[in-house]
Amino acid sequence: SLPRSDHQVVAVAARELSRAREFAQKHGIPRAYGSYQELAEDPNVEVAYIGTQNPQHKATVLMCLAAGKAVLCEKPMGVNAAEVREMVAEARSRGLFLMEGLWTRFFPATEALKSVLAQGTLGDLRAARAEMGFVIALPRLTDWAQAGGAVLDLGIYCVQFISMVFGGQRPEKISAVARVHETGVDDTVSVLLQYPGGVQGSFTCSISSKLSNAASVSGTKDRAEVSPTWAPVELVVNNDRKEFPCSLGSKEIYNFIHSPGMIYEAMHVRKCLRKGKGVEDTGRSKPGRGCLAARHPFHSGSYGNYISQDVLGHPSAYSM
Ligand SMILES: NC(=O)C1=CN([C@@H]2O[C@H](COP(=O)(O)OP(=O)(O)OC[C@H]3O[C@@H](n4cnc5c(N)ncnc54)[C@H](OP(=O)(O)O)[C@@H]3O)[C@@H](O)[C@H]2O)C=CC1
Ligand SMILES: O=C1OC[C@@H](O)[C@@H](O)[C@@H]1O
């Protein structure tokens, strides 16, 4: 979907060469590999996009960093804070770019919301609310061994929205309640986040029930809402509704809605690499090739532990 002068998919890898070849043929990709290692070692690959399942993210990210690649890893980048810290440390030590694929951040509707917030249209912010839930029949979601569960797969979109509208502040207190799936993963979770000055964030995520799938922020003057939470194509401020269509003329049939919106994060990665600067992680930017770990409280560990402690009654194997 993007100009070939800017982006080219030059290789694809799978654990089975036949599947990689089939995918490469279908999408006109020049090279197919039967292992991720071979792709990581391909000198024509500048950026590795990692779309394995959650438990394989870390190993594949480290493999590609070791091969000197910039890395865009699907969300959640790690299944807990320790994994994320290890990947960020590795990227920093090698001066390489690393980004978590929270594609939501780069949608035009999100950019429009950010300018509404910057202009102070809503007044002093008081509360943010996000919901993401649907009945999803994806085996990986109810499988503990695949780091399934609502919070890691869907809650991450809610947390990143709340963190974004509150400028990346860390909440002072978190509490959570949950319904636990028979497989032991979190099925439906509601979380309260208390920010300084009595400002509040709350979200509900569910892999077994349909929720509003909208995210909103309210202030002393007005309220703004984007939907759907994870791939926003609509922004409503007061009664003013703006659409940001994302079909982009693509004729592809995708597994997940608004998937053409993946181009926005790809464009962001290219922009960062061309600027050659480390993108703010803790609010500073550094000259030279740095790394971005799309940092938000979710991966700070304390919140994840709170949530998993509250939700599952014990620090789960994959508590964030
Ligand atoms: N940003 C977004 O909108 C979306 C993001 N995601 C994220 O993308 C990632 C992949 O999700 P999805 O594509 O639904 O997952 P799938 O269940 O389709 O698995 C993706 C790939 O993981 C690879 N894989 C590597 N090791 C294993 C293993 N041990 N068991 C099974 N598969 C393995 C397989 O590749 P192969 O066998 O070919 O090597 C498989 O094709 C997840 O992290 C998810 O959170 C998912 C959907 C939407
Ligand atoms: O990130 C994602 O997008 C929406 C849902 O389909 C979810 O399962 C997937 O991981």
Short mmCIF file of C-alpha atoms and ligand atoms in Angstrom, two decimals:
data_model
loop_
_atom_site.label_atom_id
_atom_site.label_comp_id
_atom_site.label_asym_id
_atom_site.label_seq_id
_atom_site.Cartn_x
_atom_site.Cartn_y
_atom_site.Cartn_z
CA SER A 1 0.00 0.00 0.00
CA LEU A 2 2.98 2.34 0.40
CA PRO A 3 5.32 3.68 -2.34
CA ARG A 4 7.98 1.10 -3.19
CA SER A 5 10.52 3.93 -2.99
CA ASP A 6 9.77 4.09 0.75
CA HIS A 7 8.83 0.56 1.79
CA GLN A 8 9.45 -2.86 0.28
CA VAL A 9 8.67 -6.23 1.80
CA VAL A 10 11.82 -8.08 0.77
CA ALA A 11 11.51 -11.36 2.66
CA VAL A 12 9.21 -13.50 4.77
CA ALA A 13 10.07 -16.38 7.12
CA ALA A 14 8.11 -19.22 8.64
CA ARG A 15 9.07 -22.29 10.60
CA GLU A 16 8.10 -24.25 7.49
CA LEU A 17 9.64 -23.08 4.20
CA SER A 18 6.57 -24.20 2.27
CA ARG A 19 4.34 -21.78 4.17
CA ALA A 20 6.78 -18.93 3.70
CA ARG A 21 6.98 -19.69 -0.04
CA GLU A 22 3.18 -19.77 -0.32
CA PHE A 23 2.86 -16.42 1.44
CA ALA A 24 5.73 -14.90 -0.61
CA GLN A 25 4.14 -16.04 -3.84
CA LYS A 26 0.73 -14.67 -2.86
CA HIS A 27 2.16 -11.25 -1.98
CA GLY A 28 4.99 -10.93 -4.51
CA ILE A 29 7.75 -11.05 -1.88
CA PRO A 30 11.16 -11.86 -3.45
CA ARG A 31 12.61 -14.11 -0.75
CA ALA A 32 11.14 -16.82 1.51
CA TYR A 33 12.96 -18.49 4.39
CA GLY A 34 12.24 -21.62 6.42
CA SER A 35 13.57 -20.08 9.62
CA TYR A 36 13.49 -16.68 11.32
CA GLN A 37 17.27 -16.85 11.71
CA GLU A 38 17.80 -16.90 7.95
CA LEU A 39 15.61 -13.82 7.56
CA ALA A 40 17.48 -12.06 10.37
CA GLU A 41 20.76 -12.73 8.51
CA ASP A 42 19.47 -11.39 5.17
CA PRO A 43 21.51 -8.22 4.43
CA ASN A 44 18.61 -6.83 2.36
CA VAL A 45 16.38 -6.70 5.43
CA GLU A 46 16.67 -3.37 7.28
CA VAL A 47 13.66 -3.67 9.59
CA ALA A 48 12.22 -6.92 10.94
CA TYR A 49 8.46 -6.91 11.66
CA ILE A 50 7.73 -9.67 14.16
CA GLY A 51 4.24 -11.17 14.12
CA THR A 52 4.78 -14.44 15.93
CA GLN A 53 2.65 -15.34 18.91
CA ASN A 54 3.36 -13.58 22.19
CA PRO A 55 5.69 -16.16 23.80
CA GLN A 56 8.04 -16.08 20.80
CA HIS A 57 8.35 -12.31 20.59
CA LYS A 58 11.36 -11.93 22.86
CA ALA A 59 13.53 -14.64 21.28
CA THR A 60 12.75 -13.39 17.79
CA VAL A 61 13.36 -9.74 18.73
CA LEU A 62 16.73 -10.63 20.30
CA MET A 63 17.64 -12.72 17.24
CA CYS A 64 16.96 -9.81 14.89
CA LEU A 65 18.72 -7.28 17.11
CA ALA A 66 21.76 -9.57 17.24
CA ALA A 67 21.74 -9.52 13.43
CA GLY A 68 21.77 -5.70 13.52
CA LYS A 69 18.17 -5.17 12.40
CA ALA A 70 15.81 -2.44 13.47
CA VAL A 71 12.78 -4.20 14.96
CA LEU A 72 9.05 -3.55 14.99
CA CYS A 73 7.46 -6.19 17.24
CA GLU A 74 3.76 -6.88 17.50
CA LYS A 75 1.92 -6.06 20.69
CA PRO A 76 2.36 -7.04 23.43
CA MET A 77 6.10 -6.80 22.83
CA GLY A 78 6.77 -8.95 25.88
CA VAL A 79 4.61 -11.17 28.03
CA ASN A 80 5.89 -9.41 31.15
CA ALA A 81 7.99 -6.43 32.22
CA ALA A 82 11.19 -8.48 32.57
CA GLU A 83 11.01 -9.51 28.91
CA VAL A 84 10.46 -5.92 27.77
CA ARG A 85 13.32 -4.62 29.89
CA GLU A 86 15.65 -7.27 28.42
CA MET A 87 14.73 -6.37 24.83
CA VAL A 88 15.03 -2.63 25.44
CA ALA A 89 18.44 -3.09 27.12
CA GLU A 90 19.65 -5.17 24.18
CA ALA A 91 18.44 -2.60 21.62
CA ARG A 92 20.05 0.22 23.59
CA SER A 93 23.34 -1.62 23.96
CA ARG A 94 23.44 -2.11 20.19
CA GLY A 95 22.13 1.39 19.38
CA LEU A 96 19.29 -0.18 17.39
CA PHE A 97 15.67 0.87 16.87
CA LEU A 98 13.04 -1.20 18.68
CA MET A 99 9.34 -0.39 18.70
CA GLU A 100 6.24 -2.14 19.98
CA GLY A 101 3.54 -2.36 17.29
CA LEU A 102 0.89 -0.35 19.08
CA TRP A 103 -0.36 0.74 15.65
CA THR A 104 -3.28 2.63 17.25
CA ARG A 105 -0.97 5.49 18.14
CA PHE A 106 -0.37 6.34 14.48
CA PHE A 107 -3.92 6.38 13.09
CA PRO A 108 -5.08 9.80 11.79
CA ALA A 109 -7.98 9.72 14.27
CA THR A 110 -5.47 9.37 17.12
CA GLU A 111 -3.41 12.26 15.73
CA ALA A 112 -6.61 14.35 15.56
CA LEU A 113 -7.42 13.49 19.19
CA LYS A 114 -3.91 14.44 20.27
CA SER A 115 -4.35 17.90 18.69
CA VAL A 116 -7.74 18.33 20.43
CA LEU A 117 -6.00 17.55 23.71
CA ALA A 118 -3.08 19.87 22.91
CA GLN A 119 -5.48 22.73 22.19
CA GLY A 120 -7.13 22.31 25.60
CA THR A 121 -10.56 21.94 23.96
CA LEU A 122 -11.71 19.56 26.69
CA GLY A 123 -10.59 21.75 29.58
CA ASP A 124 -8.91 20.18 32.61
CA LEU A 125 -8.99 16.40 32.12
CA ARG A 126 -10.87 14.43 34.74
CA ALA A 127 -11.48 10.88 33.44
CA ALA A 128 -10.56 8.51 30.62
CA ARG A 129 -12.47 5.33 29.81
CA ALA A 130 -11.68 2.56 27.34
CA GLU A 131 -13.41 -0.70 26.47
CA MET A 132 -12.35 -3.50 24.18
CA GLY A 133 -14.16 -6.78 24.06
CA PHE A 134 -15.67 -9.26 21.71
CA VAL A 135 -16.28 -12.96 21.54
CA ILE A 136 -13.04 -14.09 19.89
CA ALA A 137 -12.59 -17.71 18.85
CA LEU A 138 -8.79 -17.52 18.59
CA PRO A 139 -7.20 -20.53 20.35
CA ARG A 140 -4.19 -18.43 21.37
CA LEU A 141 -6.40 -16.20 23.49
CA THR A 142 -7.51 -18.88 25.95
CA ASP A 143 -4.17 -20.70 26.02
CA TRP A 144 -1.99 -19.86 29.02
CA ALA A 145 1.03 -21.34 27.22
CA GLN A 146 0.50 -18.84 24.39
CA ALA A 147 0.25 -15.96 26.88
CA GLY A 148 -3.44 -15.56 26.13
CA GLY A 149 -5.99 -13.62 28.12
CA ALA A 150 -7.87 -10.35 27.73
CA VAL A 151 -5.39 -8.02 29.40
CA LEU A 152 -2.36 -8.90 27.24
CA ASP A 153 -4.27 -9.06 23.97
CA LEU A 154 -6.91 -6.34 24.36
CA GLY A 155 -6.30 -4.54 27.66
CA ILE A 156 -3.02 -3.23 26.26
CA TYR A 157 -5.01 -1.07 23.79
CA CYS A 158 -7.05 0.39 26.65
CA VAL A 159 -3.99 1.11 28.80
CA GLN A 160 -2.10 2.76 25.97
CA PHE A 161 -5.10 5.05 25.30
CA ILE A 162 -5.34 6.09 28.96
CA SER A 163 -1.58 6.51 29.24
CA MET A 164 -1.51 8.62 26.05
CA VAL A 165 -4.29 11.03 27.09
CA PHE A 166 -2.67 11.50 30.50
CA GLY A 167 0.72 12.23 28.94
CA GLY A 168 2.42 8.99 29.98
CA GLN A 169 2.01 9.76 33.70
CA ARG A 170 2.25 6.81 36.03
CA PRO A 171 -0.91 6.09 38.06
CA GLU A 172 -0.62 6.22 41.86
CA LYS A 173 -2.92 3.27 42.45
CA ILE A 174 -4.38 0.41 40.43
CA SER A 175 -7.11 -2.05 41.27
CA ALA A 176 -8.70 -4.75 39.16
CA VAL A 177 -11.48 -7.30 39.20
CA ALA A 178 -11.81 -10.21 36.80
CA ARG A 179 -13.62 -13.21 35.55
CA VAL A 180 -11.04 -15.98 35.10
CA HIS A 181 -11.47 -18.34 32.15
CA GLU A 182 -11.55 -22.09 32.85
CA THR A 183 -8.11 -22.33 31.24
CA GLY A 184 -6.77 -19.93 33.90
CA VAL A 185 -6.27 -16.88 31.69
CA ASP A 186 -8.09 -13.62 32.42
CA ASP A 187 -11.36 -13.58 30.50
CA THR A 188 -12.97 -10.25 31.44
CA VAL A 189 -11.12 -7.63 33.47
CA SER A 190 -12.07 -4.20 34.78
CA VAL A 191 -9.29 -1.95 35.97
CA LEU A 192 -9.28 1.37 37.84
CA LEU A 193 -6.22 3.61 37.61
CA GLN A 194 -5.91 6.58 39.97
CA TYR A 195 -3.73 9.43 38.73
CA PRO A 196 -2.42 12.44 40.68
CA GLY A 197 -5.02 15.15 41.43
CA GLY A 198 -7.90 12.67 41.52
CA VAL A 199 -7.74 12.12 37.78
CA GLN A 200 -9.08 8.68 36.88
CA GLY A 201 -8.65 6.09 34.18
CA SER A 202 -10.74 2.96 33.84
CA PHE A 203 -11.04 0.16 31.34
CA THR A 204 -12.73 -3.15 30.72
CA CYS A 205 -11.44 -5.79 28.34
CA SER A 206 -13.04 -9.10 27.51
CA ILE A 207 -12.43 -12.08 25.23
CA SER A 208 -15.92 -13.47 25.89
CA SER A 209 -18.32 -10.52 25.57
CA LYS A 210 -18.95 -7.61 23.23
CA LEU A 211 -18.16 -4.24 24.79
CA SER A 212 -18.57 -0.71 23.42
CA ASN A 213 -15.09 -0.82 21.79
CA ALA A 214 -14.80 2.94 22.21
CA ALA A 215 -12.31 5.03 24.17
CA SER A 216 -13.13 8.45 25.61
CA VAL A 217 -11.61 11.25 27.64
CA SER A 218 -13.62 13.85 29.56
CA GLY A 219 -12.63 17.24 30.88
CA THR A 220 -14.20 20.25 32.54
CA LYS A 221 -15.29 21.64 29.16
CA ASP A 222 -15.98 18.71 26.85
CA ARG A 223 -15.62 15.03 25.99
CA ALA A 224 -13.90 13.27 23.08
CA GLU A 225 -14.38 9.69 21.92
CA VAL A 226 -12.56 7.54 19.36
CA SER A 227 -13.70 4.18 18.00
CA PRO A 228 -12.96 1.41 17.55
CA THR A 229 -10.53 1.55 20.45
CA TRP A 230 -7.67 -0.32 18.77
CA ALA A 231 -7.99 0.95 15.20
CA PRO A 232 -9.84 4.29 15.44
CA VAL A 233 -11.54 5.62 12.30
CA GLU A 234 -13.92 8.06 14.02
CA LEU A 235 -13.45 10.95 16.44
CA VAL A 236 -16.39 12.66 18.15
CA VAL A 237 -15.85 15.86 20.11
CA ASN A 238 -19.07 17.08 21.72
CA ASN A 239 -21.50 16.41 18.81
CA ASP A 240 -18.94 17.00 16.07
CA ARG A 241 -18.18 13.64 14.36
CA LYS A 242 -15.16 13.25 12.06
CA GLU A 243 -14.50 10.11 9.99
CA PHE A 244 -10.98 8.90 9.09
CA PRO A 245 -11.59 6.01 6.67
CA CYS A 246 -8.83 3.45 6.53
CA SER A 247 -9.70 1.15 3.62
CA LEU A 248 -7.05 3.09 1.66
CA GLY A 249 -8.34 1.49 -1.51
CA SER A 250 -6.91 -1.85 -0.47
CA LYS A 251 -8.56 -4.84 -2.16
CA GLU A 252 -6.96 -7.30 0.26
CA ILE A 253 -9.16 -9.43 2.52
CA TYR A 254 -7.68 -9.16 6.01
CA ASN A 255 -8.19 -11.34 9.07
CA PHE A 256 -8.67 -8.29 11.30
CA ILE A 257 -10.66 -5.14 10.52
CA HIS A 258 -8.87 -1.92 9.51
CA SER A 259 -5.65 -3.86 8.91
CA PRO A 260 -4.67 -1.44 6.12
CA GLY A 261 -4.01 0.87 9.08
CA MET A 262 -0.76 -1.03 9.60
CA ILE A 263 0.75 1.41 7.10
CA TYR A 264 0.68 4.19 9.68
CA GLU A 265 3.06 2.44 12.05
CA ALA A 266 5.26 1.43 9.13
CA MET A 267 5.49 5.07 8.07
CA HIS A 268 6.34 6.03 11.65
CA VAL A 269 9.17 3.48 11.80
CA ARG A 270 10.62 4.87 8.55
CA LYS A 271 10.30 8.44 9.84
CA CYS A 272 12.19 7.54 13.04
CA LEU A 273 14.94 5.70 11.19
CA ARG A 274 15.40 8.52 8.69
CA LYS A 275 15.66 10.98 11.57
CA GLY A 276 18.25 8.60 13.02
CA LYS A 277 17.41 9.69 16.51
CA GLY A 278 16.49 7.69 19.52
CA VAL A 279 12.85 8.52 20.09
CA GLU A 280 11.83 9.73 23.53
CA ASP A 281 11.51 6.84 25.89
CA THR A 282 11.65 8.77 29.11
CA GLY A 283 10.92 12.11 27.52
CA ARG A 284 14.44 12.65 26.18
CA SER A 285 15.55 12.21 22.63
CA LYS A 286 19.12 11.31 21.90
CA PRO A 287 21.23 11.92 18.80
CA GLY A 288 22.20 8.92 16.72
CA ARG A 289 20.42 5.67 16.16
CA GLY A 290 18.62 5.00 19.34
CA CYS A 291 15.74 2.87 20.21
CA LEU A 292 12.15 3.39 21.05
CA ALA A 293 10.37 1.11 23.39
CA ALA A 294 6.82 2.31 23.21
CA ARG A 295 6.80 2.65 26.94
CA HIS A 296 3.58 2.74 28.87
CA PRO A 297 2.75 1.79 32.43
CA PHE A 298 1.51 -1.59 31.32
CA HIS A 299 5.00 -2.92 30.90
CA SER A 300 6.39 -1.25 33.96
CA GLY A 301 5.82 -4.39 35.93
CA SER A 302 4.17 -2.84 38.96
CA TYR A 303 0.87 -2.30 37.16
CA GLY A 304 0.98 -5.68 35.54
CA ASN A 305 1.73 -7.32 38.85
CA TYR A 306 -1.12 -5.40 40.48
CA ILE A 307 -3.46 -6.52 37.75
CA SER A 308 -2.35 -10.12 37.78
CA GLN A 309 -2.23 -10.15 41.59
CA ASP A 310 -5.73 -8.69 41.78
CA VAL A 311 -7.08 -10.55 38.84
CA LEU A 312 -5.58 -13.98 39.11
CA GLY A 313 -4.80 -13.93 42.82
CA HIS A 314 -1.16 -14.68 42.09
CA PRO A 315 1.65 -13.24 40.02
CA SER A 316 0.93 -15.14 36.85
CA ALA A 317 3.64 -16.65 34.68
CA TYR A 318 3.11 -13.82 32.29
CA SER A 319 2.21 -10.98 34.58
CA MET A 320 3.25 -7.85 32.77
N1 LIG B 1 -1.93 -5.19 15.66
C1 LIG B 1 -3.00 -5.93 15.43
O1 LIG B 1 -4.07 -5.46 15.04
C2 LIG B 1 -2.91 -7.39 15.66
C3 LIG B 1 -1.85 -7.90 16.37
N2 LIG B 1 -1.76 -9.22 16.61
C4 LIG B 1 -0.58 -9.71 17.32
O2 LIG B 1 0.19 -10.44 16.39
C5 LIG B 1 0.74 -11.59 16.99
C6 LIG B 1 0.32 -12.80 16.20
O3 LIG B 1 -1.08 -12.92 16.27
P1 LIG B 1 -1.81 -13.89 15.19
O4 LIG B 1 -1.31 -13.57 13.85
O5 LIG B 1 -3.27 -13.85 15.46
O6 LIG B 1 -1.22 -15.30 15.68
P2 LIG B 1 -1.20 -16.74 14.96
O7 LIG B 1 -1.79 -17.70 15.93
O8 LIG B 1 -1.74 -16.63 13.59
O9 LIG B 1 0.40 -17.03 14.91
C7 LIG B 1 1.22 -16.16 14.20
C8 LIG B 1 2.47 -16.92 13.81
O10 LIG B 1 3.22 -17.26 14.96
C9 LIG B 1 4.22 -18.18 14.48
N3 LIG B 1 4.70 -19.06 15.51
C10 LIG B 1 5.96 -19.13 15.93
N4 LIG B 1 6.09 -20.02 16.89
C11 LIG B 1 4.86 -20.55 17.09
C12 LIG B 1 4.37 -21.54 17.98
N5 LIG B 1 5.15 -22.15 18.86
N6 LIG B 1 3.06 -21.86 17.91
C13 LIG B 1 2.26 -21.23 17.02
N7 LIG B 1 2.67 -20.25 16.16
C14 LIG B 1 3.97 -19.94 16.21
C15 LIG B 1 3.58 -18.95 13.35
O11 LIG B 1 4.38 -18.67 12.22
P3 LIG B 1 5.06 -19.82 11.33
O12 LIG B 1 4.56 -21.14 11.82
O13 LIG B 1 4.60 -19.48 9.98
O14 LIG B 1 6.51 -19.64 11.55
C16 LIG B 1 2.22 -18.28 13.15
O15 LIG B 1 1.89 -18.09 11.80
C17 LIG B 1 0.29 -11.60 18.44
O16 LIG B 1 1.33 -11.08 19.23
C18 LIG B 1 -0.92 -10.65 18.45
O17 LIG B 1 -1.00 -9.94 19.68
C19 LIG B 1 -2.68 -10.11 16.11
C20 LIG B 1 -3.77 -9.63 15.40
C21 LIG B 1 -3.98 -8.24 15.15
O1 LIG B 2 -4.43 -6.84 18.35
C1 LIG B 2 -5.42 -7.38 17.93
O2 LIG B 2 -6.45 -6.70 17.32
C2 LIG B 2 -7.77 -6.95 17.66
C3 LIG B 2 -8.07 -8.34 18.15
O3 LIG B 2 -8.41 -9.15 17.05
C4 LIG B 2 -6.91 -9.02 18.88
O4 LIG B 2 -7.14 -10.40 19.07
C5 LIG B 2 -5.64 -8.84 18.12
O5 LIG B 2 -4.55 -9.43 18.84
#
